[in-house]
Coordinates of C-alpha atoms in Angstrom, one line a residue:
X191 CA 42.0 -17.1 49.6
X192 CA 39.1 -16.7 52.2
X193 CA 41.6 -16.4 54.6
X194 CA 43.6 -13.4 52.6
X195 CA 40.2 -11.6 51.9
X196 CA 39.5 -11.0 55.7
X197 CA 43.4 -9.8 56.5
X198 CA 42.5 -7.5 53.5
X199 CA 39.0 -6.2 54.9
X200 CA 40.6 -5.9 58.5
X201 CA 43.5 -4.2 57.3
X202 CA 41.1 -1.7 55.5
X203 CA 38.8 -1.0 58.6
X204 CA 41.6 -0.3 60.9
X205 CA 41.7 -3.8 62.8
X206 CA 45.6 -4.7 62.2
X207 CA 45.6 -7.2 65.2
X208 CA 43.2 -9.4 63.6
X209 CA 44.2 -8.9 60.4
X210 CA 47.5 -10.3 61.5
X211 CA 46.1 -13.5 62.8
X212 CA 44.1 -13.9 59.5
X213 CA 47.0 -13.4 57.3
X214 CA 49.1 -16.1 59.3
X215 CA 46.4 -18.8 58.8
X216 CA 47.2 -18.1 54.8
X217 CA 50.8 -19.2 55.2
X218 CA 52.1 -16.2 53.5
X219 CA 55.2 -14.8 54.7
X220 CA 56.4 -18.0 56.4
X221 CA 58.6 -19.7 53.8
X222 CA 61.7 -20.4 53.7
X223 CA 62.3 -17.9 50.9
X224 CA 60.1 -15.2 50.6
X225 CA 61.4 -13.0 47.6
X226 CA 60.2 -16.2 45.4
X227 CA 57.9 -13.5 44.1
X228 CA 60.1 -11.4 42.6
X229 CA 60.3 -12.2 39.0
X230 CA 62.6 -12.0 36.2
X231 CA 60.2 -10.0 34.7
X232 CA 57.8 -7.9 36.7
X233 CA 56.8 -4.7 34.9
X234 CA 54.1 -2.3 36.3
X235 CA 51.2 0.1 34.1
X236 CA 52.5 3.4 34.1
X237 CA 51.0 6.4 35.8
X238 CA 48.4 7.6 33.6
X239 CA 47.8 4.6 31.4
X240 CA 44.2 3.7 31.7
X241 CA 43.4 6.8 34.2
X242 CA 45.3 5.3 36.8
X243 CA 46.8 8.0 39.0
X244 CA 50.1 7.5 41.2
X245 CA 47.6 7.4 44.5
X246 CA 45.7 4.3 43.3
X247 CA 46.8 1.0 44.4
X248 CA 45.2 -2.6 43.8
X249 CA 45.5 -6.3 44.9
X250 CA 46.2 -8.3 42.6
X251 CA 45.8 -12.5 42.7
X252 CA 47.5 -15.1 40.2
X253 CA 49.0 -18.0 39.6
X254 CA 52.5 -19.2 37.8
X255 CA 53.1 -22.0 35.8
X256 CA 55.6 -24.8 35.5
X257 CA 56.9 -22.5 32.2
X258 CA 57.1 -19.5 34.3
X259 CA 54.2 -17.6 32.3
X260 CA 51.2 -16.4 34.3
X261 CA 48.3 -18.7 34.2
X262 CA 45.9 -15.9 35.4
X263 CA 45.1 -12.6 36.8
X264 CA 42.8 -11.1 38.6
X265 CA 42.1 -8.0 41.2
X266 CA 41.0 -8.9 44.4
X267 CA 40.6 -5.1 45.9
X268 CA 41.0 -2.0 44.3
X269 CA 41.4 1.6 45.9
X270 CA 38.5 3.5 44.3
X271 CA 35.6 1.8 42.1
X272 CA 35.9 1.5 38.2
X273 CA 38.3 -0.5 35.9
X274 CA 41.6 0.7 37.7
X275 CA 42.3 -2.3 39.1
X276 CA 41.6 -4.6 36.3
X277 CA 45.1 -2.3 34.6
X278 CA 46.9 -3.6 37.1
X279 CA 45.8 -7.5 36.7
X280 CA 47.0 -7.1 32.9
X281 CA 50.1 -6.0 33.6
X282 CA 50.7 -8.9 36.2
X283 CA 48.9 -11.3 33.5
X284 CA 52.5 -10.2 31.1
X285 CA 54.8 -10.9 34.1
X286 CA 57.2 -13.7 33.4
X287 CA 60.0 -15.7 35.7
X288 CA 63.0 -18.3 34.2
X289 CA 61.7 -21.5 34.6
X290 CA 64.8 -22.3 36.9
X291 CA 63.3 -20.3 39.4
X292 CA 60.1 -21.8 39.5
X293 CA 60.5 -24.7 41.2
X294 CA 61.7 -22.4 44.3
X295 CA 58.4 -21.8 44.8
X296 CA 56.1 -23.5 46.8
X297 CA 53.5 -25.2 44.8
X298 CA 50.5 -23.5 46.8
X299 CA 52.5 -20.3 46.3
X300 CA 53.1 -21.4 42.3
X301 CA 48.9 -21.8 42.4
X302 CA 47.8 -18.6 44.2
X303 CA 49.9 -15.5 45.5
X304 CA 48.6 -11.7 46.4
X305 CA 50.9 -8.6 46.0
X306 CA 49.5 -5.0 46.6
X307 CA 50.4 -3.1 43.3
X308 CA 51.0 1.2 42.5
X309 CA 51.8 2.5 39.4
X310 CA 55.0 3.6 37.9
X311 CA 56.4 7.3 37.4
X312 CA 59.4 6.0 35.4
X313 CA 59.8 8.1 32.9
X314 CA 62.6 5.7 31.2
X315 CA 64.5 6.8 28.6
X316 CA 67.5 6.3 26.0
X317 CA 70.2 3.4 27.0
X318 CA 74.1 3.8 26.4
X319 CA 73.4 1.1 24.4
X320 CA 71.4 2.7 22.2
X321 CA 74.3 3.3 19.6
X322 CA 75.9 0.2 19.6
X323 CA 72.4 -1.4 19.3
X324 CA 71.9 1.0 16.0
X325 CA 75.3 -0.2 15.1
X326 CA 74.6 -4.0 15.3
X327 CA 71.2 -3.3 13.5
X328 CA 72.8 -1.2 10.4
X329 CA 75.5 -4.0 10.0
X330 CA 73.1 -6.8 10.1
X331 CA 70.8 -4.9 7.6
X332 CA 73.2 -4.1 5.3
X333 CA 73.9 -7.7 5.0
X334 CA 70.5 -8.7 5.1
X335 CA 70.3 -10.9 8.1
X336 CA 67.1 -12.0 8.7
X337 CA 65.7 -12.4 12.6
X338 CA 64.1 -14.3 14.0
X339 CA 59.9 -13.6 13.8
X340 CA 58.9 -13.0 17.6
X341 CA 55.4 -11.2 17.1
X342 CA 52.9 -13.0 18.9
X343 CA 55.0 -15.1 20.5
X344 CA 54.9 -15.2 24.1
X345 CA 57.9 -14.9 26.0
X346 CA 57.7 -17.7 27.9
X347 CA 57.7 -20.0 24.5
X348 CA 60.5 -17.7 23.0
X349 CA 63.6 -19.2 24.7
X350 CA 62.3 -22.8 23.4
X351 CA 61.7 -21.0 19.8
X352 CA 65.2 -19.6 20.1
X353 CA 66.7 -22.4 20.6
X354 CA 65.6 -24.4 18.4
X355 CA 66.5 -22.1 15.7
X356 CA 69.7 -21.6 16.9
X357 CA 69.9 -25.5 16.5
X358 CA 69.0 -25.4 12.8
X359 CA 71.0 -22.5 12.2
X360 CA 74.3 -24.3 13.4
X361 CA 73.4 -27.5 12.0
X362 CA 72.7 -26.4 8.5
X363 CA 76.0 -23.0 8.1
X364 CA 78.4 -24.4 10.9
X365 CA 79.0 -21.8 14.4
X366 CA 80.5 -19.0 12.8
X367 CA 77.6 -18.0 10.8
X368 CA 76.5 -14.0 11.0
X369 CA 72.6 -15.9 11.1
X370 CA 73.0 -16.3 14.4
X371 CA 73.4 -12.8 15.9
X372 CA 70.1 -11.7 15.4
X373 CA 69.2 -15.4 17.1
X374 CA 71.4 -15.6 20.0
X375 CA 70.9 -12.0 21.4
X376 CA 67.2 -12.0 22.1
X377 CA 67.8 -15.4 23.6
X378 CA 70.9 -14.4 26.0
X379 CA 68.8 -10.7 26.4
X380 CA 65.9 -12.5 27.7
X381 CA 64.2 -12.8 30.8
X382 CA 64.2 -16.3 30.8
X383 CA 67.5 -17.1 29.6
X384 CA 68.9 -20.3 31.7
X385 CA 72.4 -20.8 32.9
X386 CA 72.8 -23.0 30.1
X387 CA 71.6 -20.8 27.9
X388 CA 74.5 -18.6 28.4
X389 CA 77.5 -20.9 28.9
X390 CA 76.9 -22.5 25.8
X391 CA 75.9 -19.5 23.3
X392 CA 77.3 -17.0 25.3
X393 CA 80.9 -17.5 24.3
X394 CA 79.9 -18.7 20.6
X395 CA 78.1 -16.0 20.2
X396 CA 81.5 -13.7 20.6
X397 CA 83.6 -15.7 18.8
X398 CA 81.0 -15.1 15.9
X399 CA 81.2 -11.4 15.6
X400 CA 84.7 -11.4 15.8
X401 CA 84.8 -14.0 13.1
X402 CA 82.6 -12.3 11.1
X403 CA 85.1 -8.7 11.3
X404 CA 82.0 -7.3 13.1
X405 CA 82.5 -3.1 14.1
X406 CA 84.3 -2.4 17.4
X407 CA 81.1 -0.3 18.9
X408 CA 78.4 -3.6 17.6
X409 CA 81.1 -5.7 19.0
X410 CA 80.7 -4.0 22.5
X411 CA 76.7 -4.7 22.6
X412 CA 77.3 -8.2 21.9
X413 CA 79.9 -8.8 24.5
X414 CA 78.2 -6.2 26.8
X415 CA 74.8 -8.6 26.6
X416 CA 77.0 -11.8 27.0
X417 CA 78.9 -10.1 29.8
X418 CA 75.4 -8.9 31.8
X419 CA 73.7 -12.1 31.0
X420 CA 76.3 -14.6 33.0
X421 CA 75.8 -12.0 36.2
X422 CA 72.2 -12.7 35.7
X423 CA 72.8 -16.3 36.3
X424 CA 75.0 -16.0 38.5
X425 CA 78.4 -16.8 36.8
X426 CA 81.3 -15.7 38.3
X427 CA 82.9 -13.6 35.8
X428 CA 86.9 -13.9 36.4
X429 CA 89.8 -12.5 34.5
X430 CA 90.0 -15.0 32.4
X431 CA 86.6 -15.4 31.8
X432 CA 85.3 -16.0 28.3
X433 CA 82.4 -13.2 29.7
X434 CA 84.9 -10.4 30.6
X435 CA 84.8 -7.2 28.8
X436 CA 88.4 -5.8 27.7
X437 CA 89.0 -2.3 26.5
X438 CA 91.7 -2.9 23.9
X439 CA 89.0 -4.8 22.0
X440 CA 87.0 -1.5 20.9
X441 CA 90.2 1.0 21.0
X442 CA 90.1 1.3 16.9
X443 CA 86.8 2.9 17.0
X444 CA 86.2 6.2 18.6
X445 CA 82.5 5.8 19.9
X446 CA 83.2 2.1 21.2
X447 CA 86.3 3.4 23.2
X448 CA 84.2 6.4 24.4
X449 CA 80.7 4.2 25.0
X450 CA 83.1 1.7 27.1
X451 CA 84.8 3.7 29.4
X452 CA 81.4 5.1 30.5
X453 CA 79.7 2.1 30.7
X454 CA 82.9 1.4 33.0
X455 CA 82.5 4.2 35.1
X456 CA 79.1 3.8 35.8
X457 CA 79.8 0.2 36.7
X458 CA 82.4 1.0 39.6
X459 CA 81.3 1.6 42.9
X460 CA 80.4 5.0 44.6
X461 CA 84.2 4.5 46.8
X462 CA 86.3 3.9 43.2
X463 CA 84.6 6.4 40.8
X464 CA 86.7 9.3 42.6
X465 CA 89.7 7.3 41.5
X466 CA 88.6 6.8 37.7
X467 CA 88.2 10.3 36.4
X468 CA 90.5 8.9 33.9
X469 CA 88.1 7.1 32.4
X470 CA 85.8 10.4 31.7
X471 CA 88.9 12.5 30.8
X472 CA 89.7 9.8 28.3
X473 CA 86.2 10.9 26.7
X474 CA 86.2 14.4 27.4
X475 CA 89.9 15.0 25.5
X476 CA 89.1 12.2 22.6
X477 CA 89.8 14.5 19.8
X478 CA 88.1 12.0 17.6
X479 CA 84.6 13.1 19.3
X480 CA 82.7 16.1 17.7
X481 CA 82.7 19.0 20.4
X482 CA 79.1 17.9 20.9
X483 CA 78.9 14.9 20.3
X484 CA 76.4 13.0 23.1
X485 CA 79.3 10.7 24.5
X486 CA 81.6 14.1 25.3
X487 CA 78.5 15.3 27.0
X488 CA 77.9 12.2 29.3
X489 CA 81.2 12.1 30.6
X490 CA 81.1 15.8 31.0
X491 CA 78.0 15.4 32.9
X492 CA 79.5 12.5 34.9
X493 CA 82.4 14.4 35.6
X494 CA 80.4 17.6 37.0
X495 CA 78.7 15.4 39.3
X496 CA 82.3 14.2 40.6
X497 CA 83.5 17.3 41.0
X498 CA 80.7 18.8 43.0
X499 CA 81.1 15.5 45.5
X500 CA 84.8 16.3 45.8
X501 CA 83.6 19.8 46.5
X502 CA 85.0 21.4 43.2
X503 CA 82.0 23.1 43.0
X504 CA 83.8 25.8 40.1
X505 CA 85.3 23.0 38.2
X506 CA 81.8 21.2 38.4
X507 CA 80.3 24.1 36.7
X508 CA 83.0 24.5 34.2
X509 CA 81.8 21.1 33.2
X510 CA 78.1 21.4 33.1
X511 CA 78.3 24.9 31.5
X512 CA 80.1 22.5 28.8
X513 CA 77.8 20.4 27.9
X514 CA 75.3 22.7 27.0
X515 CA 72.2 21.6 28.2
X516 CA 69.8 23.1 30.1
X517 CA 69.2 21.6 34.1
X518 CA 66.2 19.8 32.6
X519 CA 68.1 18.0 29.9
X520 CA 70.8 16.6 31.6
X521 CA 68.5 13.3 32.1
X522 CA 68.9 12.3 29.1
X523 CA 72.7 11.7 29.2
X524 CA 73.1 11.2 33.1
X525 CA 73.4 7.7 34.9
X526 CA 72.0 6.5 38.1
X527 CA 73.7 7.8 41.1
X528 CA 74.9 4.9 43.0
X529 CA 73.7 4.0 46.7
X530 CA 76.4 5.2 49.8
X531 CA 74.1 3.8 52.6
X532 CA 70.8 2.8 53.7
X533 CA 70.4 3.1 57.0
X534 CA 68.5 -0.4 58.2
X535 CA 67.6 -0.8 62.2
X536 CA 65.2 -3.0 64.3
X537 CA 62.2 -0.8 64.4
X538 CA 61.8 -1.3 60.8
X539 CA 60.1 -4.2 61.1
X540 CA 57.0 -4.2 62.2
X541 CA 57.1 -5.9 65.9
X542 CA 53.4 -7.3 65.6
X543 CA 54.8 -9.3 62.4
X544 CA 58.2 -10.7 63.9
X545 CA 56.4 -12.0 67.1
X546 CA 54.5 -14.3 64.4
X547 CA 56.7 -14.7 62.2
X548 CA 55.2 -13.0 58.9
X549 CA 58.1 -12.0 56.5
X550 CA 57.7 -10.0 53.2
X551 CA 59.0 -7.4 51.2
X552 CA 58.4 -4.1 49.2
X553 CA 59.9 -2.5 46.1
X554 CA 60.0 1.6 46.7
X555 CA 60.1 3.6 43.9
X556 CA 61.5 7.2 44.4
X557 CA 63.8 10.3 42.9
X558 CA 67.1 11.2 44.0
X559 CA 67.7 14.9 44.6
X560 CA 70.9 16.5 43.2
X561 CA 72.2 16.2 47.0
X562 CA 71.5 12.5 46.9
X563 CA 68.4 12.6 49.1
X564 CA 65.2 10.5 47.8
X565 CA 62.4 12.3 47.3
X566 CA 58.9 11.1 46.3
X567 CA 58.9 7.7 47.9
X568 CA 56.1 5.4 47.2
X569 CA 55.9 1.5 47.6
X570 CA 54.8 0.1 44.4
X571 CA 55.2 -3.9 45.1
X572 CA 54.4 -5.1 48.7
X573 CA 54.1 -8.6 49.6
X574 CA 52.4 -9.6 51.7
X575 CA 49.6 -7.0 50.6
X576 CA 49.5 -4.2 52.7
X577 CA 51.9 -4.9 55.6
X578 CA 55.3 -3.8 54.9
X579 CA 55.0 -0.8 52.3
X580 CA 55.0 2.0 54.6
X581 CA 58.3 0.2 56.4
X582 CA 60.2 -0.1 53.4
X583 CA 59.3 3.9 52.2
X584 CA 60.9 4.3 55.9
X585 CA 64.0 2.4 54.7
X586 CA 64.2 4.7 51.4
X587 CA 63.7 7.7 52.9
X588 CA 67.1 7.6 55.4
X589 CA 69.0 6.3 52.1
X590 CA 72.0 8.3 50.7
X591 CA 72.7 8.4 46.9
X592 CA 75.5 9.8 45.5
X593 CA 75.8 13.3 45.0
X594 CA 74.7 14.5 41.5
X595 CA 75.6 18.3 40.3
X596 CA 72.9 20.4 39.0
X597 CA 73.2 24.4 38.3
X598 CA 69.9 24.7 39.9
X599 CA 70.3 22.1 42.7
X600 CA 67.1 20.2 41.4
X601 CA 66.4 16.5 40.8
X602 CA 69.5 14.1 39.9
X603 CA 67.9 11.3 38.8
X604 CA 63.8 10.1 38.4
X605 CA 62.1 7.0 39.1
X606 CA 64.4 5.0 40.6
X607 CA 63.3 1.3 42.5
X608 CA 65.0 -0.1 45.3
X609 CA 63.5 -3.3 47.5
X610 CA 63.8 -3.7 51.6
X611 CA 63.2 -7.2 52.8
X612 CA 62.1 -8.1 55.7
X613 CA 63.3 -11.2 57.3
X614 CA 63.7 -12.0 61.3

């Protein structure tokens, strides 16, 4: 800790070189695996929360448990005096990590790690899950299904509380009952669901709605979170899988059919979405949908944005013009653009830190412009503190998104996060 305060107070008066030598003496950034330190749960204070603007950055200290909960928090060094930095220690203090991953970590590491820490200028905003999580809720209400009381509760006790209701529950009304839906989805939704976890309630959980003659568009949240929770663990999710998502399972309701094939689209990668229009079409010529209704809208948008990369530039304005929003509304329909390239070469790395050794990383927050260009670059994450941030923003800044179509050429898509590791 001595050690790390002296890199930091070099680092700050200009003297990298020594610096350098006392951030090797801390060991940090020589492990065998040095992303240990990002979490499954690693949310930062927005910009403007607390008065901290999106120039102010802080270091922040603590220490992980064996449950994967933080033990404690604290700043070490913030950019300008007054109780900036202690923002930044609470929101580390609600950081959270599965305890499978712990024991990756080293146990000094597990005791005592630095990261340097900015702000976030995510604006967020609503899912395409939003309507079939409304769906699920409205069913479950109307049959008054209670959940499972979380207040207060903190998430790394929450899977253990889960679980043992979901124990009760089965022991007491058999596997089929509708009392464990509200059960099993905060557990398999979780941050610190374990592979377990979700090969042994994952597929129950499915059979359950489907028992229970759940609707086709709650049916698609519940398979969606099953399906996204066995890639978080790292299940291979094959054809056969009991995790796989299949269209002809939501084809009798009009918003499930509509909400999947988006979903879909926005799943493929940049290469295959010029082959899958069919998917938006599908959406766009659903004479179920209202004219407006928001899922004609998101594929419309979608399907503008295709257009315009294909160079249809008065077909891609046909379908913006549509939609009916305005430039600055189309965010609240539109997807991520997905990454083309990210151009990566050997003067990224800084050369003082590969001739000792010292590896790290950085997460870079930044907008993509309509043309799929970043804009706005900042590292917000950068372990260790202070060393790579301004190599990864490098990174982020030659990186090509794809190409989003807006009447006025502005910003595609707002607060996006991307890491760039550094490793010899």
């Amino acid at each position: 800790m001595t050690r790390s305060d002296a890199s930091i107070a070099a680092m700050l008066a200009g003297h990298r070189e020594t610096a350098r030598n006392y951030l090797v003496y801390t060991g940090a950034g020589r492990m065998p695996q040095q992303d240990f330190t990002q979490g499954a749960d690693m949310a930062l204070p927005r910009c403007g929360e607390d008065g901290i603007q999106p120039e102010d950055y802080a270091v922040v200290e603590f220490g992980i448990s064996d449950s994967g909960a933080v033990s404690y928090a604290r700043p070490v060094y913030g950019s300008r005096p007054g109780p900036s930095a202690l923002a930044f220690a609470r929101a580390v203090r609600d950081w959270s990590w599965r305890p499978d991953d712990v024991n990756k970590i080293p146990a000094l590491f597990r005791f005592v790690t630095r990261l340097e820490l900015r702000c976030s200028t995510a604006e967020g905003g609503p899912s395409m899950l939003a309507g079939p999580t409304k769906a699920l809720g409205d069913w479950l209400e109307a049959r008054r299904v209670p959940g499972p009381v979380l207040d207060n509760v903190p998430i790394t006790r929450q899977r253990a509380l889960l679980l043992q209701q979901a124990q009760l529950i089965r022991s007491q009304k058999g596997d089929t009952t509708v009392e464990l839906v509200p059960v099993l989805i905060p557990l398999l939704a979780g941050s610190m669901a374990a592979r377990e976890d979700v090969e042994t309630y994952g597929p129950l959980l499915r059979r359950v709605v489907r028992t229970a003659d759940v609707p086709p568009l709650a049916q698609l949240l519940v398979d969606r979170l099953v399906h996204d929770a066995a890639e978080h663990v790292d299940i291979r999710i094959r054809a056969d899988s009991p995790y796989v998502l299949r269209a002809a399972d939501y084809q009798a309701d009009a918003d499930a059919r509509a909400t999947f094939a988006i979903l879909a689209y926005d799943d493929l990668r940049p290469r295959e979405k010029a082959g899958s229009q069919a998917l938006l079409n599908a959406v766009i010529d659903d004479g179920a949908l209202p004219a407006n209704d928001p899922l004609r809208v998101a594929a419309l948008v979608r399907r503008a944005s295709l257009q315009a990369t294909g160079g249809n530039l008065e077909a891609a304005r046909a379908d913006y013009a549509a939609t009916g929003l305005s430039a600055q509304q189309c965010s609240i329909v539109d997807a991520k653009p997905s990454l083309r390239s990210a151009p990566v070469s050997s003067a990224d790395y800084p050369t003082d830190m590969v001739s000792v050794g010292v590896e790290g990383w950085t997460r870079v927050q930044f907008d993509i412009a309509a043309d799929g260009t970043t804009r706005n670059q900042r590292a917000v994450i950068t372990y260790p503190p202070m060393i790579f941030g301004t190599n990864g923003t490098k990174i982020v800044t030659r990186a090509k998104y794809e190409q989003s179509y807006r009447p006025d050429g502005g910003l595609g898509c707002g607060g996006n996060m991307q890491g760039a590791t550094f490793r010899r």
